mmCIF file of C-alpha atoms and ligand atoms in Angstrom:
data_model
loop_
_atom_site.group_PDB
_atom_site.id
_atom_site.type_symbol
_atom_site.label_atom_id
_atom_site.label_comp_id
_atom_site.label_asym_id
_atom_site.label_seq_id
_atom_site.Cartn_x
_atom_site.Cartn_y
_atom_site.Cartn_z
ATOM 1 C CA MET A 1 -5.953 8.468 47.809
ATOM 2 C CA PRO A 2 -8.545 5.900 48.839
ATOM 3 C CA GLU A 3 -7.025 2.542 47.250
ATOM 4 C CA GLU A 4 -10.446 1.346 46.076
ATOM 5 C CA ILE A 5 -11.175 4.350 43.731
ATOM 6 C CA VAL A 6 -7.654 4.265 42.519
ATOM 7 C CA SER A 7 -7.768 0.431 41.806
ATOM 8 C CA ARG A 8 -11.026 1.148 40.070
ATOM 9 C CA ILE A 9 -9.672 3.759 37.617
ATOM 10 C CA LEU A 10 -6.739 1.730 37.327
ATOM 11 C CA ARG A 11 -8.855 -1.259 35.810
ATOM 12 C CA LEU A 12 -6.066 -3.948 35.685
ATOM 13 C CA PRO A 13 -7.997 -6.969 37.178
ATOM 14 C CA GLY A 14 -6.027 -8.746 39.689
ATOM 15 C CA TYR A 15 -3.861 -5.648 40.255
ATOM 16 C CA GLY A 16 -4.131 -3.227 42.774
ATOM 17 C CA VAL A 17 -1.915 0.092 43.888
ATOM 18 C CA TYR A 18 0.066 -0.138 47.088
ATOM 19 C CA ALA A 19 1.857 3.211 46.609
ATOM 20 C CA TRP A 20 1.936 6.453 44.819
ATOM 21 C CA GLU A 21 3.747 9.550 44.245
ATOM 22 C CA ALA A 22 2.264 12.745 42.554
ATOM 23 C CA GLU A 23 4.554 15.293 41.273
ATOM 24 C CA GLU A 24 2.725 18.512 40.755
ATOM 25 C CA LEU A 25 5.414 20.448 38.779
ATOM 26 C CA THR A 26 5.547 18.059 35.752
ATOM 27 C CA GLY A 27 2.149 16.518 36.277
ATOM 28 C CA THR A 28 3.201 12.822 36.530
ATOM 29 C CA LEU A 29 1.314 10.487 38.771
ATOM 30 C CA THR A 30 3.435 7.225 39.547
ATOM 31 C CA LEU A 31 1.486 4.265 40.996
ATOM 32 C CA TRP A 32 3.076 1.146 42.161
ATOM 33 C CA ILE A 33 1.176 -1.780 41.516
ATOM 34 C CA ARG A 34 1.206 -5.508 42.289
ATOM 35 C CA GLN A 35 -1.125 -8.510 42.235
ATOM 36 C CA THR A 36 -3.717 -8.519 44.956
ATOM 37 C CA ALA A 37 -4.241 -11.966 45.250
ATOM 38 C CA SER A 38 -2.810 -13.721 48.511
ATOM 39 C CA GLU A 39 -0.944 -16.218 46.587
ATOM 40 C CA PRO A 40 -0.135 -14.642 43.082
ATOM 41 C CA TYR A 41 0.747 -16.787 40.312
ATOM 42 C CA HIS A 42 2.657 -16.127 37.111
ATOM 43 C CA VAL A 43 2.337 -16.752 33.520
ATOM 44 C CA CYS A 44 5.207 -18.285 31.830
ATOM 45 C CA ARG A 45 6.164 -16.193 28.717
ATOM 46 C CA GLY A 46 7.530 -19.413 26.800
ATOM 47 C CA CYS A 47 4.529 -21.928 27.176
ATOM 48 C CA GLY A 48 1.756 -19.985 28.914
ATOM 49 C CA ILE A 49 1.139 -22.151 31.942
ATOM 50 C CA SER A 50 0.800 -20.933 35.378
ATOM 51 C CA VAL A 51 3.887 -20.899 37.681
ATOM 52 C CA ARG A 52 4.143 -20.102 41.314
ATOM 53 C CA ASP A 53 7.806 -20.592 41.776
ATOM 54 C CA VAL A 54 9.682 -17.351 41.677
ATOM 55 C CA HIS A 55 13.468 -17.274 40.617
ATOM 56 C CA SER A 56 13.682 -13.271 40.958
ATOM 57 C CA TRP A 57 12.017 -10.051 39.986
ATOM 58 C CA THR A 58 12.799 -6.622 38.936
ATOM 59 C CA GLU A 59 10.714 -3.235 38.664
ATOM 60 C CA ARG A 60 9.603 -1.855 35.233
ATOM 61 C CA ARG A 61 8.413 1.458 34.636
ATOM 62 C CA VAL A 62 5.825 1.806 31.897
ATOM 63 C CA ARG A 63 3.589 4.785 30.564
ATOM 64 C CA ASP A 64 -0.071 4.072 30.906
ATOM 65 C CA LEU A 65 -3.219 6.140 29.662
ATOM 66 C CA PRO A 66 -3.517 9.505 31.244
ATOM 67 C CA TRP A 67 -5.968 10.226 33.909
ATOM 68 C CA GLY A 68 -7.376 13.671 33.498
ATOM 69 C CA THR A 69 -4.355 16.008 33.146
ATOM 70 C CA TRP A 70 -2.065 13.517 34.851
ATOM 71 C CA GLN A 71 0.656 11.878 32.983
ATOM 72 C CA VAL A 72 0.433 8.056 34.406
ATOM 73 C CA TRP A 73 3.367 5.880 35.070
ATOM 74 C CA LEU A 74 2.949 2.435 36.662
ATOM 75 C CA VAL A 75 5.743 0.784 38.338
ATOM 76 C CA VAL A 76 5.292 -2.873 38.154
ATOM 77 C CA GLU A 77 7.067 -5.890 39.325
ATOM 78 C CA VAL A 78 8.274 -8.426 36.465
ATOM 79 C CA HIS A 79 8.993 -11.814 37.700
ATOM 80 C CA ARG A 80 11.495 -14.412 36.453
ATOM 81 C CA VAL A 81 9.995 -17.829 37.254
ATOM 82 C CA ARG A 82 11.190 -21.405 37.277
ATOM 83 C CA CYS A 83 8.879 -23.195 34.567
ATOM 84 C CA ARG A 84 8.939 -27.120 34.628
ATOM 85 C CA ARG A 85 8.822 -26.923 30.767
ATOM 86 C CA CYS A 86 11.028 -23.837 29.882
ATOM 87 C CA GLY A 87 13.374 -23.418 32.689
ATOM 88 C CA VAL A 88 13.694 -19.953 34.024
ATOM 89 C CA ARG A 89 11.846 -17.453 32.063
ATOM 90 C CA THR A 90 10.273 -14.213 32.282
ATOM 91 C CA GLU A 91 6.575 -13.881 32.948
ATOM 92 C CA ARG A 92 4.006 -12.609 30.650
ATOM 93 C CA LEU A 93 1.670 -9.634 31.965
ATOM 94 C CA PRO A 94 -1.343 -9.146 29.527
ATOM 95 C CA PHE A 95 -1.469 -5.470 30.115
ATOM 96 C CA LEU A 96 2.259 -4.949 28.864
ATOM 97 C CA ALA A 97 3.285 -4.534 25.099
ATOM 98 C CA GLY A 98 6.193 -6.961 25.119
ATOM 99 C CA LYS A 99 9.508 -5.320 26.142
ATOM 100 C CA ALA A 100 8.214 -1.801 25.361
ATOM 101 C CA HIS A 101 8.014 1.034 28.055
ATOM 102 C CA SER A 102 3.978 1.649 27.594
ATOM 103 C CA THR A 103 1.057 -0.596 28.429
ATOM 104 C CA ALA A 104 -0.841 -2.314 25.423
ATOM 105 C CA ARG A 105 -3.845 -0.152 26.106
ATOM 106 C CA LEU A 106 -1.565 3.034 25.607
ATOM 107 C CA GLU A 107 0.059 1.593 22.495
ATOM 108 C CA THR A 108 -3.416 0.674 20.936
ATOM 109 C CA ALA A 109 -5.056 4.348 21.758
ATOM 110 C CA VAL A 110 -1.794 5.965 19.987
ATOM 111 C CA ALA A 111 -2.019 3.831 17.031
ATOM 112 C CA GLN A 112 -5.856 4.555 16.814
ATOM 113 C CA ASP A 113 -4.809 8.107 16.501
ATOM 114 C CA CYS A 114 -2.192 7.317 13.940
ATOM 115 C CA GLU A 115 -5.065 5.992 11.647
ATOM 116 C CA ALA A 116 -6.461 9.422 11.053
ATOM 117 C CA ALA A 117 -3.506 11.803 11.658
ATOM 118 C CA PRO A 118 0.238 12.036 10.769
ATOM 119 C CA VAL A 119 2.741 10.812 13.221
ATOM 120 C CA SER A 120 4.160 14.428 14.342
ATOM 121 C CA ARG A 121 0.384 15.514 15.214
ATOM 122 C CA VAL A 122 -0.166 12.144 17.470
ATOM 123 C CA ALA A 123 3.212 12.836 18.992
ATOM 124 C CA ALA A 124 2.438 16.264 19.934
ATOM 125 C CA LYS A 125 -1.048 15.177 21.423
ATOM 126 C CA TRP A 126 0.481 12.538 23.867
ATOM 127 C CA GLY A 127 3.549 14.277 24.765
ATOM 128 C CA LEU A 128 5.712 11.460 23.100
ATOM 129 C CA PRO A 129 8.768 11.690 20.596
ATOM 130 C CA PRO A 130 7.702 10.751 17.214
ATOM 131 C CA GLU A 131 9.992 8.059 16.998
ATOM 132 C CA THR A 132 8.337 6.357 19.922
ATOM 133 C CA VAL A 133 5.061 7.031 18.466
ATOM 134 C CA ARG A 134 5.930 5.619 15.102
ATOM 135 C CA ARG A 135 7.452 2.170 17.047
ATOM 136 C CA MET A 136 3.991 1.868 18.913
ATOM 137 C CA ASP A 137 1.923 2.141 16.065
ATOM 138 C CA LYS A 138 4.145 -0.289 14.014
ATOM 139 C CA ARG A 139 4.309 -2.787 16.916
ATOM 140 C CA VAL A 140 0.276 -2.567 17.078
ATOM 141 C CA LEU A 141 0.064 -3.142 13.165
ATOM 142 C CA HIS A 142 2.553 -6.026 13.311
ATOM 143 C CA ARG A 143 0.362 -7.768 15.954
ATOM 144 C CA TRP A 144 -2.751 -6.955 13.711
ATOM 145 C CA ALA A 145 -1.053 -8.403 10.586
ATOM 146 C CA ALA A 146 0.124 -11.720 12.524
ATOM 147 C CA GLY A 147 -3.415 -12.259 13.562
ATOM 148 C CA ARG A 148 -5.064 -12.303 10.146
ATOM 149 C CA PRO A 149 -5.679 -15.466 8.139
ATOM 150 C CA ARG A 150 -3.343 -16.106 5.190
ATOM 151 C CA VAL A 151 -5.199 -16.690 1.844
ATOM 152 C CA PRO A 152 -3.890 -18.208 -1.027
ATOM 153 C CA LEU A 153 -2.777 -15.871 -3.874
ATOM 154 C CA ARG A 154 -4.479 -15.811 -7.272
ATOM 155 C CA ASP A 155 -3.925 -12.396 -9.035
ATOM 156 C CA LEU A 156 -0.885 -10.473 -8.535
ATOM 157 C CA GLY A 157 -0.127 -6.959 -9.616
ATOM 158 C CA VAL A 158 3.386 -5.526 -10.114
ATOM 159 C CA ASP A 159 3.391 -1.783 -10.444
ATOM 160 C CA GLU A 160 5.854 0.973 -9.760
ATOM 161 C CA ILE A 161 5.584 4.444 -8.041
ATOM 162 C CA TYR A 162 7.726 7.351 -9.056
ATOM 163 C CA LEU A 163 9.024 8.953 -5.922
ATOM 164 C CA GLY A 164 11.304 11.783 -6.988
ATOM 165 C CA LYS A 165 14.597 12.501 -8.214
ATOM 166 C CA ARG A 166 16.391 11.047 -5.044
ATOM 167 C CA ASP A 167 14.783 7.729 -4.347
ATOM 168 C CA LYS A 168 13.707 7.298 -7.941
ATOM 169 C CA PHE A 169 11.224 4.545 -7.774
ATOM 170 C CA LEU A 170 9.267 2.079 -5.477
ATOM 171 C CA THR A 171 8.150 -1.282 -6.775
ATOM 172 C CA VAL A 172 4.902 -2.565 -5.345
ATOM 173 C CA VAL A 173 3.505 -6.223 -5.540
ATOM 174 C CA SER A 174 -0.153 -6.356 -4.740
ATOM 175 C CA ASP A 175 -2.733 -9.095 -3.899
ATOM 176 C CA LEU A 176 -5.327 -7.973 -6.398
ATOM 177 C CA GLU A 177 -8.361 -10.212 -4.858
ATOM 178 C CA ARG A 178 -7.734 -8.383 -1.414
ATOM 179 C CA GLY A 179 -6.880 -5.054 -3.334
ATOM 180 C CA GLU A 180 -4.141 -4.475 -1.125
ATOM 181 C CA PRO A 181 -0.123 -4.115 -1.350
ATOM 182 C CA LEU A 182 1.976 -7.351 -0.262
ATOM 183 C CA TRP A 183 5.283 -5.993 -0.783
ATOM 184 C CA VAL A 184 6.986 -2.793 -1.548
ATOM 185 C CA GLY A 185 11.025 -2.385 -2.362
ATOM 186 C CA LEU A 186 13.107 0.531 -3.664
ATOM 187 C CA GLU A 187 14.015 0.695 -7.235
ATOM 188 C CA ARG A 188 12.672 -1.284 -10.310
ATOM 189 C CA LYS A 189 15.229 -3.589 -11.294
ATOM 190 C CA ARG A 190 14.919 -7.424 -11.899
ATOM 191 C CA GLU A 191 16.841 -7.886 -8.446
ATOM 192 C CA THR A 192 14.066 -5.724 -6.875
ATOM 193 C CA LEU A 193 11.420 -8.315 -7.833
ATOM 194 C CA ASP A 194 13.667 -11.062 -7.279
ATOM 195 C CA ARG A 195 14.039 -9.926 -3.747
ATOM 196 C CA PHE A 196 9.998 -9.916 -3.270
ATOM 197 C CA PHE A 197 9.989 -13.726 -4.109
ATOM 198 C CA ALA A 198 12.866 -14.290 -1.539
ATOM 199 C CA GLU A 199 11.601 -12.414 1.162
ATOM 200 C CA ALA A 200 7.790 -12.629 0.685
ATOM 201 C CA LEU A 201 6.705 -15.178 -1.458
ATOM 202 C CA PRO A 202 8.453 -19.038 -0.725
ATOM 203 C CA PRO A 203 8.033 -21.554 -3.468
ATOM 204 C CA GLY A 204 4.931 -23.234 -1.627
ATOM 205 C CA ARG A 205 2.761 -20.102 -1.985
ATOM 206 C CA ARG A 206 3.725 -19.485 -5.544
ATOM 207 C CA ARG A 207 1.758 -22.341 -7.117
ATOM 208 C CA THR A 208 -1.748 -20.997 -6.572
ATOM 209 C CA VAL A 209 -0.832 -17.680 -8.391
ATOM 210 C CA ARG A 210 -2.924 -17.726 -11.927
ATOM 211 C CA ALA A 211 -1.904 -14.363 -13.380
ATOM 212 C CA VAL A 212 0.271 -11.461 -13.051
ATOM 213 C CA CYS A 213 -0.694 -8.053 -14.109
ATOM 214 C CA VAL A 214 2.363 -5.847 -14.811
ATOM 215 C CA ASP A 215 3.732 -3.071 -16.834
ATOM 216 C CA MET A 216 5.521 -3.751 -20.179
ATOM 217 C CA TRP A 217 8.801 -3.416 -18.194
ATOM 218 C CA GLU A 218 11.376 -6.060 -19.418
ATOM 219 C CA PRO A 219 13.355 -6.552 -15.871
ATOM 220 C CA PHE A 220 10.117 -7.351 -14.212
ATOM 221 C CA VAL A 221 9.023 -9.609 -17.092
ATOM 222 C CA GLN A 222 12.280 -11.464 -16.627
ATOM 223 C CA SER A 223 12.026 -12.024 -12.998
ATOM 224 C CA LEU A 224 8.427 -13.085 -13.266
ATOM 225 C CA ARG A 225 9.232 -15.814 -15.965
ATOM 226 C CA ALA A 226 11.874 -17.031 -13.696
ATOM 227 C CA HIS A 227 9.936 -17.273 -10.344
ATOM 228 C CA LEU A 228 6.434 -17.925 -11.752
ATOM 229 C CA PRO A 229 7.149 -20.046 -14.842
ATOM 230 C CA HIS A 230 3.551 -21.267 -14.983
ATOM 231 C CA THR A 231 1.838 -18.073 -14.410
ATOM 232 C CA ARG A 232 0.108 -15.992 -17.347
ATOM 233 C CA ILE A 233 1.881 -12.571 -17.518
ATOM 234 C CA VAL A 234 -1.176 -9.882 -18.417
ATOM 235 C CA TYR A 235 0.186 -6.609 -19.673
ATOM 236 C CA ASP A 236 -1.721 -3.647 -17.758
ATOM 237 C CA LYS A 237 -4.303 -1.879 -19.967
ATOM 238 C CA PHE A 238 -3.814 1.466 -18.393
ATOM 239 C CA HIS A 239 0.264 1.276 -19.055
ATOM 240 C CA VAL A 240 -0.766 0.225 -22.464
ATOM 241 C CA LEU A 241 -3.100 3.264 -22.990
ATOM 242 C CA ARG A 242 -0.690 5.558 -21.479
ATOM 243 C CA HIS A 243 1.778 4.931 -24.303
ATOM 244 C CA VAL A 244 -0.936 5.595 -26.885
ATOM 245 C CA ASN A 245 -1.707 8.580 -24.889
ATOM 246 C CA ASP A 246 1.852 9.799 -25.147
ATOM 247 C CA ALA A 247 1.745 9.130 -28.722
ATOM 248 C CA LEU A 248 -1.217 11.407 -29.143
ATOM 249 C CA ASP A 249 0.314 13.955 -27.203
ATOM 250 C CA GLU A 250 3.530 13.877 -29.213
ATOM 251 C CA THR A 251 1.343 14.253 -32.307
ATOM 252 C CA ARG A 252 -0.465 17.091 -30.993
ATOM 253 C CA ARG A 253 2.851 18.953 -30.140
ATOM 254 C CA ALA A 254 4.319 18.095 -33.554
ATOM 255 C CA GLU A 255 1.222 19.543 -35.221
ATOM 256 C CA PHE A 256 1.124 22.514 -32.922
ATOM 257 C CA PHE A 257 4.708 23.390 -33.873
ATOM 258 C CA ARG A 258 4.135 23.000 -37.473
ATOM 259 C CA LYS A 259 1.042 25.297 -37.736
ATOM 260 C CA GLY A 260 1.479 28.953 -37.007
ATOM 261 C CA GLY A 261 -0.555 31.822 -35.908
ATOM 262 C CA HIS A 262 -4.464 30.980 -35.431
ATOM 263 C CA ALA A 263 -4.139 27.000 -35.237
ATOM 264 C CA ARG A 264 -1.308 27.390 -32.953
ATOM 265 C CA GLY A 265 -3.230 29.168 -30.281
ATOM 266 C CA LEU A 266 -6.310 26.770 -30.533
ATOM 267 C CA LEU A 267 -4.058 23.748 -29.787
ATOM 268 C CA ARG A 268 -2.413 25.273 -27.121
ATOM 269 C CA GLY A 269 -3.225 24.097 -23.723
ATOM 270 C CA LYS A 270 -5.767 21.456 -24.949
ATOM 271 C CA ARG A 271 -3.710 18.611 -23.720
ATOM 272 C CA TRP A 272 -6.191 17.202 -21.199
ATOM 273 C CA VAL A 273 -9.209 17.381 -23.024
ATOM 274 C CA LEU A 274 -7.666 15.260 -25.808
ATOM 275 C CA LEU A 275 -6.217 12.623 -23.643
ATOM 276 C CA ARG A 276 -9.343 12.046 -21.734
ATOM 277 C CA ARG A 277 -11.665 9.176 -22.822
ATOM 278 C CA TRP A 278 -14.410 10.468 -25.167
ATOM 279 C CA ALA A 279 -16.834 8.855 -23.180
ATOM 280 C CA HIS A 280 -15.893 10.661 -20.038
ATOM 281 C CA LEU A 281 -16.164 14.090 -21.844
ATOM 282 C CA GLU A 282 -18.891 16.705 -21.053
ATOM 283 C CA ARG A 283 -21.117 18.205 -23.883
ATOM 284 C CA ASP A 284 -18.976 21.313 -24.436
ATOM 285 C CA GLU A 285 -15.576 19.569 -23.873
ATOM 286 C CA ARG A 286 -16.953 17.288 -26.885
ATOM 287 C CA ARG A 287 -17.617 20.265 -29.025
ATOM 288 C CA LEU A 288 -14.046 21.589 -28.327
ATOM 289 C CA VAL A 289 -12.648 18.436 -29.389
ATOM 290 C CA LYS A 290 -14.512 18.357 -32.584
ATOM 291 C CA GLU A 291 -13.354 21.598 -33.200
ATOM 292 C CA LEU A 292 -9.925 20.786 -32.743
ATOM 293 C CA LEU A 293 -10.016 17.731 -34.985
ATOM 294 C CA ALA A 294 -11.735 19.652 -37.809
ATOM 295 C CA LEU A 295 -8.604 21.846 -37.826
ATOM 296 C CA ASN A 296 -5.940 19.125 -38.501
ATOM 297 C CA ARG A 297 -6.581 15.911 -40.141
ATOM 298 C CA ARG A 298 -3.618 14.002 -38.773
ATOM 299 C CA LEU A 299 -4.482 14.753 -35.215
ATOM 300 C CA ALA A 300 -8.062 13.520 -35.785
ATOM 301 C CA LYS A 301 -6.514 10.239 -37.170
ATOM 302 C CA ALA A 302 -4.296 10.013 -33.868
ATOM 303 C CA TYR A 303 -7.533 10.698 -31.714
ATOM 304 C CA LEU A 304 -9.533 8.123 -33.527
ATOM 305 C CA LEU A 305 -6.683 5.647 -33.082
ATOM 306 C CA LYS A 306 -6.527 6.193 -29.446
ATOM 307 C CA GLU A 307 -10.232 6.032 -28.808
ATOM 308 C CA GLN A 308 -10.417 2.598 -30.867
ATOM 309 C CA LEU A 309 -7.711 0.798 -29.045
ATOM 310 C CA ALA A 310 -9.443 1.116 -25.814
ATOM 311 C CA HIS A 311 -11.909 -1.571 -27.022
ATOM 312 C CA LEU A 312 -9.016 -4.105 -27.295
ATOM 313 C CA TRP A 313 -9.802 -5.220 -23.691
ATOM 314 C CA ASP A 314 -13.653 -5.725 -24.461
ATOM 315 C CA TYR A 315 -13.016 -8.905 -26.154
ATOM 316 C CA THR A 316 -13.134 -12.473 -24.710
ATOM 317 C CA TYR A 317 -11.849 -14.560 -27.655
ATOM 318 C CA GLU A 318 -8.142 -14.233 -28.221
ATOM 319 C CA GLY A 319 -8.747 -14.763 -32.063
ATOM 320 C CA ALA A 320 -11.116 -11.939 -32.155
ATOM 321 C CA ALA A 321 -9.017 -9.554 -30.256
ATOM 322 C CA ARG A 322 -5.938 -10.245 -32.160
ATOM 323 C CA ARG A 323 -8.150 -9.593 -35.575
ATOM 324 C CA PHE A 324 -9.111 -6.411 -33.893
ATOM 325 C CA LEU A 325 -5.558 -5.399 -33.134
ATOM 326 C CA ILE A 326 -4.215 -6.243 -36.537
ATOM 327 C CA THR A 327 -7.046 -4.083 -38.296
ATOM 328 C CA TRP A 328 -5.798 -1.287 -35.751
ATOM 329 C CA LEU A 329 -2.155 -1.634 -36.815
ATOM 330 C CA ARG A 330 -3.031 -1.623 -40.401
ATOM 331 C CA ALA A 331 -5.238 1.245 -40.204
ATOM 332 C CA LEU A 332 -2.095 3.255 -39.107
ATOM 333 C CA ARG A 333 0.212 1.883 -41.669
ATOM 334 C CA TRP A 334 -0.228 4.859 -44.310
ATOM 335 C CA GLN A 335 -0.640 7.581 -41.985
ATOM 336 C CA ARG A 336 2.285 9.638 -41.110
ATOM 337 C CA LEU A 337 2.355 9.277 -37.551
ATOM 338 C CA PRO A 338 5.736 8.371 -36.363
ATOM 339 C CA ALA A 339 4.709 8.254 -32.741
ATOM 340 C CA PHE A 340 1.932 5.766 -33.366
ATOM 341 C CA GLN A 341 4.535 3.700 -35.536
ATOM 342 C CA LYS A 342 6.535 3.303 -32.147
ATOM 343 C CA VAL A 343 3.560 2.229 -30.207
ATOM 344 C CA ALA A 344 2.760 -0.228 -32.986
ATOM 345 C CA LYS A 345 6.215 -1.809 -32.430
ATOM 346 C CA LEU A 346 5.780 -1.913 -28.519
ATOM 347 C CA LEU A 347 2.428 -3.584 -29.085
ATOM 348 C CA LEU A 348 3.593 -6.130 -31.310
ATOM 349 C CA ARG A 349 6.598 -7.029 -29.360
ATOM 350 C CA HIS A 350 4.149 -7.627 -26.392
ATOM 351 C CA LEU A 351 1.377 -8.973 -28.179
ATOM 352 C CA ASP A 352 0.860 -12.216 -26.101
ATOM 353 C CA GLY A 353 0.796 -10.440 -22.743
ATOM 354 C CA ILE A 354 -1.604 -7.979 -23.998
ATOM 355 C CA LEU A 355 -4.052 -10.715 -25.458
ATOM 356 C CA ALA A 356 -3.525 -12.699 -22.376
ATOM 357 C CA TYR A 357 -6.419 -10.708 -20.716
ATOM 358 C CA CYS A 358 -8.793 -12.745 -22.991
ATOM 359 C CA HIS A 359 -7.920 -15.669 -20.720
ATOM 360 C CA GLU A 360 -7.321 -14.016 -17.312
ATOM 361 C CA LYS A 361 -9.500 -10.965 -16.792
ATOM 362 C CA VAL A 362 -7.183 -9.599 -14.013
ATOM 363 C CA PRO A 363 -9.045 -6.121 -12.435
ATOM 364 C CA PHE A 364 -6.648 -3.747 -14.044
ATOM 365 C CA GLY A 365 -8.522 -1.064 -11.938
ATOM 366 C CA LYS A 366 -7.591 -2.356 -8.643
ATOM 367 C CA VAL A 367 -3.714 -1.663 -9.667
ATOM 368 C CA GLU A 368 -4.419 1.783 -10.228
ATOM 369 C CA ALA A 369 -6.362 2.089 -6.837
ATOM 370 C CA ILE A 370 -3.522 0.378 -4.807
ATOM 371 C CA ASN A 371 -1.071 2.473 -6.365
ATOM 372 C CA GLY A 372 -3.209 5.594 -5.322
ATOM 373 C CA ASN A 373 -3.641 4.534 -1.766
ATOM 374 C CA ILE A 374 0.199 4.082 -1.261
ATOM 375 C CA ARG A 375 0.838 7.744 -2.822
ATOM 376 C CA ALA A 376 -1.970 9.166 -0.588
ATOM 377 C CA MET A 377 -0.165 7.322 2.531
ATOM 378 C CA LEU A 378 3.237 9.195 1.356
ATOM 379 C CA ARG A 379 2.002 12.345 0.901
ATOM 380 C CA ARG A 380 0.450 12.344 4.346
ATOM 381 C CA GLY A 381 3.332 10.731 6.046
ATOM 382 C CA ARG A 382 6.234 13.028 4.485
ATOM 383 C CA GLY A 383 8.604 10.116 3.515
ATOM 384 C CA TYR A 384 7.994 7.042 5.175
ATOM 385 C CA ARG A 385 11.511 5.803 4.858
ATOM 386 C CA ASP A 386 10.421 2.589 6.670
ATOM 387 C CA HIS A 387 8.990 0.606 3.850
ATOM 388 C CA GLU A 388 7.483 -2.185 6.119
ATOM 389 C CA TYR A 389 5.676 0.517 8.242
ATOM 390 C CA LEU A 390 4.279 2.057 5.020
ATOM 391 C CA LEU A 391 3.163 -1.508 3.737
ATOM 392 C CA LEU A 392 1.316 -2.199 7.070
ATOM 393 C CA LYS A 393 -0.345 1.115 7.079
ATOM 394 C CA VAL A 394 -1.809 0.818 3.705
ATOM 395 C CA GLN A 395 -2.800 -2.797 4.411
ATOM 396 C CA LYS A 396 -4.854 -1.649 7.510
ATOM 397 C CA ALA A 397 -6.310 1.421 5.912
ATOM 398 C CA THR A 398 -7.459 -0.815 2.962
ATOM 399 C CA ALA A 399 -8.853 -3.619 5.273
ATOM 400 C CA GLU A 400 -10.728 -0.943 7.271
ATOM 401 C CA ARG A 401 -12.078 0.554 4.264
ATOM 402 C CA ARG A 402 -13.229 -2.750 3.146
ATOM 403 C CA ARG A 403 -14.860 -3.578 6.531
ATOM 404 C CA LEU A 404 -16.602 -0.280 6.525
ATOM 405 C CA LEU A 405 -17.947 -0.805 3.096
ATOM 406 C CA ARG A 406 -19.256 -4.467 4.108
ATOM 407 C CA ALA A 407 -20.854 -2.986 7.140
ATOM 408 C CA ALA A 408 -22.645 -0.218 5.042
HETATM 409 ZN ZN1 ZN B 1 7.004 -22.314 30.291
#
């Protein structure tokens, strides 16, 4: 093979091929490369200065990008140098990915494929074990994350994702301004959130946090009060409304069992149309809701209460919001709606955190969106037992989406 064309294909400036071997059977091409300069120099891994004084050297075999149908391996001399600042250190080669058995450019290409396809498929394409692909992807993501500017945190979100019977819950802490997760941890205990503060939010970074949007889950609240004593806790609107929806559904079921015959048939399977916000319904869905409510007075009252409560978050003044909520609570006092009585107690117990929204308009929708992004990633990757990897994947995907939106 003419050396020149080989070195051109290789495209590692300053390096040339001095020996090669092609193995037809496995389609493997091995190239021995070294610096072409007459007086080669080496870069100290410790401090980055150029060194000429070589202490010793070894050969390393690393996988590179393929050439046509050939799988390419490079054999490269890695020197240990005598640096005048650091002593004897290994040299840094720009095209190697740390101590990995692959070049940085192969790693980048594999990681790029991992953005759009599951690890198993990427592994099959490159002829690499899935574990190796995952490691490569994670290393590239780590480098990306390390290069990002660190911004002060203002609004935090704490939420959980139900994983299933075996692993139960994943706690997710998010940066609501960037709209991306900051940390994830298994379970949803007070200790889980304590761990977040210990691992990811040192005291120096806590001061800028203005508000935390959280679900009415006591263990989380306890941890937040302990670690962020001056931060306002705002209860998540969607979680509050979920409790109200559950109460409406319980009422529907109770009425459904009480009634016989015709009415029973009408209420069956009408769950979703009742739980969805009136404003989001199509015209024929609205007609259906009206028919259902005309049938049962108690269900009609429950529906009205559900629809009304959503307006609580329209208020800007705490006094007005408080008056609105008290009127709402009073309206259900004489109704025989046990499920709603339970919700009323819950709301009263968490009143301050619900009304806190008047002072800190945290973006509730973002908590839901981040949660959705993580669930989508979990579905695609079948598992993601490695939570650090999961976190990096979602962060990268979110940043990428934001970049595309800005460019559009
Ligand atoms: Zn050095």
